[in-house]
Amino acid sequence: PKEEFSSLIVNAHETSVGHIYNLDSMGKYAKKHNMFFIVDAISMLVTDPLDMQASNIDVVIASSQKGLALPPGLTMVILSPKAIERLKDVDNLYFDFKDYLQNGERGQTPYTPAVTIMLQLEARLEQIARRGGVEQSIQSAKEIAEYFREAIKPLPLKHYSEYMPNAMTTLTPTDGKSAMEIVNDLEDRYKVMVCPNGGAQRDVIFRVSHMGEMTKEYTDVLIDALFDYYGVKR
Amino acid sequence: PKEEFSSLIVNAHETSVGHIYNLDSMGKYAKKHNMFFIVDAISMLVTDPLDMQASNIDVVIASSQKGLALPPGLTMVILSPKAIERLKDVDNLYFDFKDYLQNGERGQTPYTPAVTIMLQLEARLEQIARRGGVEQSIQSAKEIAEYFREAIKPLPLKHYSEYMPNAMTTLTPTDGKSAMEIVNDLEDRYKVMVCPNGGAQRDVIFRVSHMGEMTKEYTDVLIDALFDYYGVKR
């Protein structure tokens, strides 16, 4: 019964298969059932839309790697006013957000963080702002994702998920080739790296990122390599 | 009564005042009373001696900053065989060391660490090995600490602690000057930075580090500045 559950926690983008969830629907469901809505947005940050207010999100978990395209080492948690209110009843040594909020007022953290990556985060956020803000960043990822998906249509590769983010494209070979073999061949023959999958999916999926400093020019290098690999004229 | 305590946890070097503890004595005490002995060695690593076996230490907590002189962002925990044995009875989501040990066998961590700082750690450890190992690193810090302490004897500064590590020297003005004023003056007039203390000790102590890439030549820059500051001929 629903009253047993206090929270709904989801990763907005299932990075392993490139599937993005509908946060609006989930937020409506959480609100209807009076559940706390917590979203891990790590791999769709600044490439796909995220609106805490519109989607009734109480907590967003972010981190320096993936979407923000910085080295890993930092986790950021964004709290809604409702979440901050709820903290008042929580007493815990781990993740004592009250302590973080209190220290934040003097520009500090309770424990020593990865300071060098914080400086990189500051530079990255300034870069995004300089280029036109998060909306421009999302638009740019969207354009590159669509450009890539359109360009590779003649090749024997299909989308693995119907609900792909702008962050990346997940592809499955339709000619019986192994996905891992394609990943290795692209690296060996063209010095182009795409992301393999592990475990049961190793032969089924490979992933192409559109995050970070990705441009149409970089994407063309991969598209050209794929066309040459399949012996198809672009 | 002593049976209420299961562990003795200590930071080997009290960084805020530059006081190093006698780990041998503490280890003997812990062993006698059958207590688990946990040592935070962060700020005396590779500048001062640490011997888990000789001092009966069960767990050493290390980190990338301070003694190792790398950017902060990594915590390393070194477990004795006795500590690993004890882990078998512990079930916890946080700091699940079993999960770390298991992942370690395939060269991985259960969660994404600060990878860039791990690479820096590897380079730093190779540097220490290349220069003659940890013993040489300790010897070098010891020589620099002694060189500095001997050189500044003519100045109106006394040691704050009787038990100073090689890692740093903690000084208190004997002429009534404010320690914080000295810190600021050294930076303003000589572009030399030493470490101030906060809170109640701000006017009482300043700290000079001998950690990391510190050499006699660098130390001379500070010594010369201090002599000039006090108008004493070196």
Coordinates of C-alpha atoms in Angstrom, one line a residue:
Chain A
P1 CA 0.0 0.0 0.0
K2 CA 1.2 3.4 -0.9
E3 CA 1.3 4.8 2.7
E4 CA 4.4 2.6 3.3
F5 CA 6.5 4.8 1.0
S6 CA 7.8 8.2 2.1
S7 CA 9.9 9.0 -1.0
L8 CA 10.3 8.5 -4.7
I9 CA 13.9 8.5 -5.8
V10 CA 14.9 8.2 -9.4
N11 CA 17.9 8.9 -11.7
A12 CA 16.5 11.2 -14.3
H13 CA 18.6 9.6 -17.0
E14 CA 19.5 5.9 -16.9
T15 CA 23.0 6.4 -18.2
S16 CA 23.7 2.7 -18.8
V17 CA 21.1 2.4 -21.5
G18 CA 20.5 6.1 -22.4
H19 CA 16.9 6.3 -21.3
I20 CA 15.5 9.6 -19.9
Y21 CA 12.5 9.6 -17.6
N22 CA 9.5 11.9 -17.6
L23 CA 10.1 13.9 -14.4
D24 CA 6.8 15.9 -14.8
S25 CA 4.7 12.7 -14.5
M26 CA 6.8 11.3 -11.7
G27 CA 6.6 14.6 -9.8
K28 CA 2.8 14.6 -10.2
Y29 CA 2.6 11.1 -8.9
A30 CA 4.9 11.9 -5.9
K31 CA 2.8 15.0 -5.1
K32 CA -0.5 13.1 -5.4
H33 CA 0.8 10.4 -2.9
N34 CA 2.5 12.9 -0.7
M35 CA 6.0 11.4 -1.3
F36 CA 9.2 13.3 -1.2
F37 CA 10.6 13.4 -4.8
I38 CA 14.4 13.0 -5.1
V39 CA 16.1 13.1 -8.5
D40 CA 19.6 12.1 -9.4
A41 CA 20.3 14.3 -12.4
I42 CA 24.0 13.7 -12.7
S43 CA 24.1 12.6 -16.4
M44 CA 21.5 15.0 -17.8
L45 CA 22.6 18.2 -16.2
V46 CA 22.9 21.1 -18.6
T47 CA 22.1 18.9 -21.6
D48 CA 18.4 18.2 -20.8
P49 CA 15.7 20.3 -19.2
L50 CA 15.3 20.1 -15.4
D51 CA 12.9 22.3 -13.5
M52 CA 12.5 21.6 -9.8
Q53 CA 9.4 23.8 -9.4
A54 CA 7.6 22.6 -12.5
S55 CA 8.3 18.9 -11.8
N56 CA 7.6 19.2 -8.0
I57 CA 11.2 18.0 -7.2
D58 CA 12.3 18.3 -3.6
V59 CA 15.9 17.3 -3.9
V60 CA 18.3 17.2 -6.9
I61 CA 21.5 15.2 -6.7
A62 CA 24.2 16.5 -9.0
S63 CA 27.9 15.8 -9.3
S64 CA 30.9 17.2 -11.1
Q65 CA 31.4 14.4 -13.7
K66 CA 29.0 13.3 -16.5
G67 CA 26.6 16.2 -17.5
L68 CA 28.9 18.9 -16.1
A69 CA 31.9 17.2 -17.8
L70 CA 34.3 17.9 -15.0
P71 CA 36.6 15.4 -13.2
P72 CA 34.7 13.4 -10.6
G73 CA 35.2 14.3 -6.9
L74 CA 32.3 16.6 -6.0
T75 CA 28.7 15.8 -5.2
M76 CA 26.2 18.7 -5.0
V77 CA 22.8 18.5 -3.5
I78 CA 20.1 21.1 -4.3
L79 CA 17.4 21.4 -1.7
S80 CA 13.9 22.9 -2.2
P81 CA 12.5 25.1 0.6
K82 CA 10.3 22.0 1.5
A83 CA 13.5 19.9 1.8
I84 CA 15.2 22.5 4.0
E85 CA 12.2 22.6 6.2
R86 CA 12.2 18.8 6.6
L87 CA 15.9 18.8 7.5
K88 CA 15.0 20.3 10.8
D89 CA 13.7 17.0 12.1
V90 CA 16.8 15.0 10.9
D91 CA 19.7 14.2 13.2
N92 CA 22.4 12.3 11.5
L93 CA 26.2 12.4 11.4
Y94 CA 26.3 11.5 7.7
F95 CA 25.1 14.1 5.3
D96 CA 24.2 16.6 8.0
F97 CA 22.8 19.2 5.7
K98 CA 22.1 21.6 8.5
D99 CA 25.9 21.7 9.1
Y100 CA 26.5 22.3 5.4
L101 CA 23.9 25.1 5.2
Q102 CA 25.3 26.7 8.3
N103 CA 28.9 26.6 7.1
G104 CA 27.7 27.7 3.7
E105 CA 26.7 31.1 5.2
R106 CA 30.4 31.8 5.7
G107 CA 31.4 30.3 2.4
Q108 CA 32.8 27.1 3.8
T109 CA 32.0 23.4 4.1
P110 CA 32.1 21.3 7.3
Y111 CA 34.8 19.0 5.8
T112 CA 37.5 19.6 3.3
P113 CA 36.1 19.2 -0.2
A114 CA 38.0 18.6 -3.5
V115 CA 38.9 22.3 -3.8
T116 CA 40.6 22.0 -7.2
I117 CA 37.4 20.6 -8.7
M118 CA 35.4 23.3 -7.0
L119 CA 37.5 25.8 -8.9
Q120 CA 36.9 23.9 -12.1
L121 CA 33.2 23.9 -11.4
E122 CA 33.2 27.6 -11.0
A123 CA 35.0 28.0 -14.3
R124 CA 32.6 25.6 -16.0
L125 CA 29.6 27.5 -14.7
E126 CA 31.1 30.8 -15.9
Q127 CA 31.6 29.2 -19.3
I128 CA 28.0 28.1 -19.5
A129 CA 26.8 31.6 -18.5
R130 CA 29.1 33.2 -21.0
R131 CA 27.8 31.1 -23.8
G132 CA 24.2 32.0 -23.1
G133 CA 23.2 30.1 -20.0
V134 CA 21.8 26.6 -19.3
E135 CA 19.1 27.0 -21.9
Q136 CA 21.7 27.6 -24.6
S137 CA 23.7 24.6 -23.3
I138 CA 20.6 22.4 -23.5
Q139 CA 19.8 23.7 -27.0
S140 CA 23.3 23.0 -28.2
A141 CA 23.3 19.4 -26.9
K142 CA 19.9 18.9 -28.5
E143 CA 21.1 20.1 -31.9
I144 CA 24.2 17.9 -31.8
A145 CA 22.2 14.9 -30.7
E146 CA 19.7 15.4 -33.6
Y147 CA 22.5 16.1 -36.1
F148 CA 24.2 12.8 -35.1
R149 CA 21.0 10.7 -35.1
E150 CA 19.9 12.1 -38.5
A151 CA 23.4 11.6 -40.0
I152 CA 23.8 7.9 -39.1
K153 CA 20.3 6.8 -40.4
P154 CA 21.8 5.0 -43.5
L155 CA 23.9 2.8 -41.2
P156 CA 22.8 -0.6 -39.7
L157 CA 22.4 0.8 -36.2
K158 CA 19.1 1.4 -34.4
H159 CA 18.3 3.4 -31.3
Y160 CA 18.2 1.3 -28.2
S161 CA 15.7 3.5 -26.3
E162 CA 12.7 5.4 -27.5
Y163 CA 13.3 8.0 -24.9
M164 CA 16.8 9.2 -25.4
P165 CA 18.2 12.3 -23.7
N166 CA 20.1 15.0 -25.5
A167 CA 23.1 13.9 -23.3
M168 CA 23.8 10.8 -25.4
T169 CA 22.7 8.3 -28.1
T170 CA 22.6 4.6 -27.4
L171 CA 22.9 2.4 -30.4
T172 CA 22.4 -1.3 -31.2
P173 CA 23.8 -3.0 -34.3
T174 CA 21.1 -4.4 -36.6
D175 CA 23.5 -6.5 -38.7
G176 CA 24.4 -9.0 -36.0
K177 CA 27.8 -7.3 -35.2
S178 CA 28.9 -7.1 -31.6
A179 CA 28.7 -3.6 -30.1
M180 CA 31.9 -4.2 -28.2
E181 CA 33.7 -5.1 -31.5
I182 CA 32.5 -1.8 -33.0
V183 CA 33.8 0.1 -29.9
N184 CA 37.2 -1.6 -30.2
D185 CA 37.4 -1.2 -34.0
L186 CA 36.6 2.5 -33.8
E187 CA 39.4 3.0 -31.4
D188 CA 41.9 0.8 -33.2
R189 CA 41.3 2.0 -36.7
Y190 CA 40.1 5.6 -36.3
K191 CA 41.3 6.6 -32.8
V192 CA 37.7 7.5 -32.0
M193 CA 36.4 6.4 -28.6
V194 CA 32.8 5.7 -27.9
C195 CA 31.5 4.1 -24.7
P196 CA 31.0 0.4 -24.4
N197 CA 28.5 -1.3 -22.1
G198 CA 29.5 -3.9 -19.6
G199 CA 28.0 -7.2 -18.5
A200 CA 25.1 -8.7 -20.4
Q201 CA 24.8 -5.7 -22.7
R202 CA 28.4 -5.7 -23.9
D203 CA 27.5 -7.0 -27.3
V204 CA 24.2 -5.2 -27.6
I205 CA 24.8 -1.5 -26.9
F206 CA 27.4 1.2 -27.4
R207 CA 27.0 4.8 -26.4
V208 CA 27.8 8.1 -28.0
S209 CA 28.1 11.1 -25.7
H210 CA 26.9 14.6 -26.6
M211 CA 27.9 16.1 -23.2
G212 CA 30.5 18.7 -22.4
E213 CA 32.7 20.3 -25.0
M214 CA 31.0 18.4 -27.8
T215 CA 30.7 20.2 -31.2
K216 CA 29.4 19.3 -34.6
E217 CA 33.0 19.2 -35.8
Y218 CA 33.9 16.6 -33.2
T219 CA 30.7 14.7 -34.0
D220 CA 31.6 14.7 -37.7
V221 CA 34.8 12.8 -36.9
L222 CA 32.8 10.0 -35.4
I223 CA 30.2 10.0 -38.2
D224 CA 32.9 9.9 -40.9
A225 CA 34.6 7.0 -39.0
L226 CA 31.3 5.1 -38.8
F227 CA 30.5 5.5 -42.5
D228 CA 34.0 4.4 -43.5
Y229 CA 33.8 1.5 -41.1
Y230 CA 30.6 0.2 -42.7
G231 CA 31.9 1.1 -46.2
V232 CA 28.9 3.4 -46.8
K233 CA 29.4 6.7 -48.7
R234 CA 28.3 9.6 -46.5
Chain B
P1 CA 35.0 2.0 33.6
K2 CA 37.2 1.1 30.8
E3 CA 35.0 -1.8 29.5
E4 CA 32.6 0.8 28.2
F5 CA 35.1 1.9 25.5
S6 CA 35.7 -0.2 22.4
S7 CA 38.1 2.1 20.6
L8 CA 40.7 4.7 21.0
I9 CA 40.7 7.2 18.1
V10 CA 43.3 10.0 17.9
N11 CA 44.7 12.4 15.3
A12 CA 48.5 11.7 15.4
H13 CA 49.3 15.3 14.8
E14 CA 47.1 18.0 16.2
T15 CA 47.5 20.3 13.2
S16 CA 45.9 23.4 14.7
V17 CA 48.7 23.8 17.3
G18 CA 51.5 21.6 15.9
H19 CA 51.5 18.9 18.6
I20 CA 52.4 15.3 17.8
Y21 CA 51.3 12.5 20.0
N22 CA 53.3 9.4 21.1
L23 CA 51.6 6.7 19.1
D24 CA 53.7 3.9 20.7
S25 CA 52.4 4.8 24.2
M26 CA 48.8 5.1 23.0
G27 CA 49.1 1.8 21.1
K28 CA 50.3 0.1 24.2
Y29 CA 47.4 1.5 26.2
A30 CA 44.9 0.5 23.6
K31 CA 46.3 -3.1 23.4
K32 CA 46.3 -3.4 27.2
H33 CA 42.7 -2.4 27.4
N34 CA 41.7 -4.4 24.3
M35 CA 40.6 -1.3 22.5
F36 CA 40.6 -0.8 18.7
F37 CA 43.3 1.8 17.9
I38 CA 42.4 4.2 15.1
V39 CA 44.8 6.9 14.0
D40 CA 44.1 10.0 11.8
A41 CA 47.6 10.5 10.3
I42 CA 46.6 13.0 7.7
S43 CA 49.0 15.9 8.6
M44 CA 52.1 13.8 9.6
L45 CA 52.2 11.4 6.6
V46 CA 55.6 11.1 5.0
T47 CA 57.1 13.7 7.2
D48 CA 57.0 11.9 10.6
P49 CA 57.4 8.2 11.4
L50 CA 54.3 5.9 11.4
D51 CA 54.5 2.2 12.0
M52 CA 51.2 0.4 12.3
Q53 CA 52.8 -2.8 13.6
A54 CA 55.2 -1.2 16.1
S55 CA 52.5 1.0 17.5
N56 CA 49.7 -1.6 17.5
I57 CA 47.6 0.6 15.1
D58 CA 44.5 -1.1 13.7
V59 CA 43.3 1.6 11.3
V60 CA 45.1 4.6 9.7
I61 CA 43.1 7.3 8.2
A62 CA 45.0 9.2 5.5
S63 CA 44.0 11.8 2.9
S64 CA 45.4 13.5 -0.2
Q65 CA 46.0 16.9 1.3
K66 CA 48.3 18.0 4.2
G67 CA 51.1 15.5 4.6
L68 CA 50.9 14.2 1.1
A69 CA 50.7 17.7 -0.2
L70 CA 48.2 17.0 -2.9
P71 CA 44.9 18.7 -3.5
P72 CA 42.1 17.6 -1.2
G73 CA 39.5 15.2 -2.5
L74 CA 40.6 11.7 -1.5
T75 CA 40.4 9.8 1.8
M76 CA 42.4 6.6 2.2
V77 CA 41.9 4.1 5.0
I78 CA 44.5 1.5 5.8
L79 CA 43.3 -1.5 7.6
S80 CA 45.3 -4.0 9.6
P81 CA 44.5 -7.7 9.2
K82 CA 42.7 -7.5 12.6
A83 CA 40.6 -4.6 11.2
I84 CA 39.7 -6.6 8.1
E85 CA 38.7 -9.5 10.3
R86 CA 36.4 -7.3 12.3
L87 CA 34.7 -5.9 9.2
K88 CA 33.1 -9.2 8.7
D89 CA 30.6 -8.4 11.5
V90 CA 29.8 -4.9 10.3
D91 CA 26.8 -4.2 8.0
N92 CA 26.5 -0.6 7.0
L93 CA 25.7 1.3 3.9
Y94 CA 28.2 4.1 4.7
F95 CA 31.8 3.1 4.6
D96 CA 31.1 -0.4 3.6
F97 CA 34.7 -1.5 3.5
K98 CA 33.9 -5.0 2.4
D99 CA 32.5 -3.5 -0.8
Y100 CA 35.7 -1.4 -1.2
L101 CA 37.9 -4.5 -0.7
Q102 CA 35.9 -6.6 -3.1
N103 CA 35.9 -3.9 -5.8
G104 CA 39.6 -3.3 -5.1
E105 CA 40.4 -6.8 -6.3
R106 CA 39.4 -5.7 -9.8
G107 CA 41.1 -2.4 -9.4
Q108 CA 37.9 -0.4 -8.9
T109 CA 36.0 1.5 -6.2
P110 CA 32.2 1.0 -5.5
Y111 CA 31.5 4.7 -6.2
T112 CA 33.2 7.2 -8.5
P113 CA 36.2 8.7 -6.7
A114 CA 38.2 11.9 -7.6
V115 CA 40.1 10.2 -10.4
T116 CA 42.3 13.1 -11.2
I117 CA 43.6 13.3 -7.7
M118 CA 44.2 9.5 -7.7
L119 CA 46.5 10.1 -10.7
Q120 CA 48.3 12.8 -8.7
L121 CA 48.6 10.5 -5.8
E122 CA 50.2 7.9 -7.9
A123 CA 52.7 10.4 -9.3
R124 CA 53.4 11.7 -5.7
L125 CA 54.1 8.2 -4.4
E126 CA 56.4 7.5 -7.4
Q127 CA 58.2 10.8 -6.6
I128 CA 58.7 9.7 -3.0
A129 CA 59.9 6.3 -4.1
R130 CA 62.3 7.8 -6.7
R131 CA 63.8 10.1 -4.0
G132 CA 64.6 7.2 -1.6
G133 CA 61.3 6.2 -0.1
V134 CA 59.3 7.3 2.9
E135 CA 62.3 7.2 5.2
Q136 CA 64.2 9.7 3.1
S137 CA 61.1 11.8 3.0
I138 CA 60.8 11.8 6.8
Q139 CA 64.6 12.5 7.1
S140 CA 64.3 15.5 4.7
A141 CA 61.4 17.0 6.6
K142 CA 63.3 16.5 9.8
E143 CA 66.4 18.3 8.5
I144 CA 64.4 21.2 7.2
A145 CA 62.4 21.5 10.5
E146 CA 65.6 21.5 12.5
Y147 CA 67.3 23.9 10.1
F148 CA 64.4 26.4 10.5
R149 CA 64.1 26.1 14.2
E150 CA 67.9 26.6 14.7
A151 CA 68.0 29.6 12.4
I152 CA 65.2 31.6 14.0
K153 CA 66.6 31.3 17.6
P154 CA 67.7 34.9 17.7
L155 CA 64.2 36.1 17.0
P156 CA 61.5 36.9 19.6
L157 CA 59.5 33.7 18.8
K158 CA 59.1 30.7 20.9
H159 CA 57.8 27.2 20.2
Y160 CA 54.2 26.8 21.1
S161 CA 54.4 23.0 21.7
E162 CA 57.2 20.9 23.2
Y163 CA 56.2 18.0 21.0
M164 CA 56.4 19.4 17.5
P165 CA 56.4 17.2 14.4
N166 CA 58.7 17.5 11.5
A167 CA 55.6 18.5 9.5
M168 CA 55.5 22.0 10.9
T169 CA 56.7 24.5 13.4
T170 CA 54.2 26.5 15.6
L171 CA 55.4 29.8 16.9
T172 CA 54.3 32.3 19.4
P173 CA 55.6 35.9 19.6
T174 CA 57.4 36.7 22.8
D175 CA 57.4 40.5 22.3
G176 CA 53.7 41.0 22.6
K177 CA 53.1 41.2 18.8
S178 CA 50.0 39.6 17.4
A179 CA 50.6 36.4 15.5
M180 CA 47.9 37.4 12.9
E181 CA 49.7 40.7 12.4
I182 CA 52.9 38.9 11.6
V183 CA 51.1 36.6 9.1
N184 CA 49.6 39.6 7.4
D185 CA 52.9 41.6 7.4
L186 CA 54.9 38.7 6.0
E187 CA 52.4 38.4 3.1
D188 CA 52.1 42.2 2.4
R189 CA 55.8 43.1 2.7
Y190 CA 57.6 39.9 1.6
K191 CA 55.0 37.9 -0.4
V192 CA 55.7 35.1 2.0
M193 CA 52.7 33.1 3.3
V194 CA 52.6 31.3 6.6
C195 CA 49.5 29.8 8.2
P196 CA 47.5 31.8 10.7
N197 CA 45.3 30.3 13.4
G198 CA 41.6 31.1 13.8
G199 CA 39.5 31.8 16.8
A200 CA 41.0 32.3 20.2
Q201 CA 44.5 31.5 19.0
R202 CA 44.5 34.1 16.2
D203 CA 46.8 36.4 18.0
V204 CA 48.8 33.7 19.7
I205 CA 50.1 31.2 17.1
F206 CA 51.2 31.1 13.5
R207 CA 52.4 28.0 11.7
V208 CA 55.2 27.2 9.3
S209 CA 54.8 24.1 7.1
H210 CA 57.7 21.8 6.3
M211 CA 55.5 19.4 4.3
G212 CA 55.5 18.6 0.6
E213 CA 58.0 20.2 -1.8
M214 CA 59.7 22.2 0.9
T215 CA 63.4 22.8 0.5
K216 CA 66.1 24.6 2.5
E217 CA 66.1 27.3 -0.3
Y218 CA 62.4 28.0 0.2
T219 CA 62.8 27.9 3.9
D220 CA 65.6 30.5 3.6
V221 CA 63.2 32.9 1.9
L222 CA 61.0 32.8 5.0
I223 CA 63.9 33.0 7.4
D224 CA 65.4 36.0 5.6
A225 CA 62.0 37.7 5.7
L226 CA 61.6 37.1 9.4
F227 CA 65.0 38.5 10.2
D228 CA 64.4 41.6 8.1
Y229 CA 60.9 42.0 9.6
Y230 CA 62.4 42.1 13.1
G231 CA 65.4 44.2 12.0
V232 CA 67.8 41.5 13.2
K233 CA 71.0 40.7 11.2
R234 CA 71.0 37.0 10.2

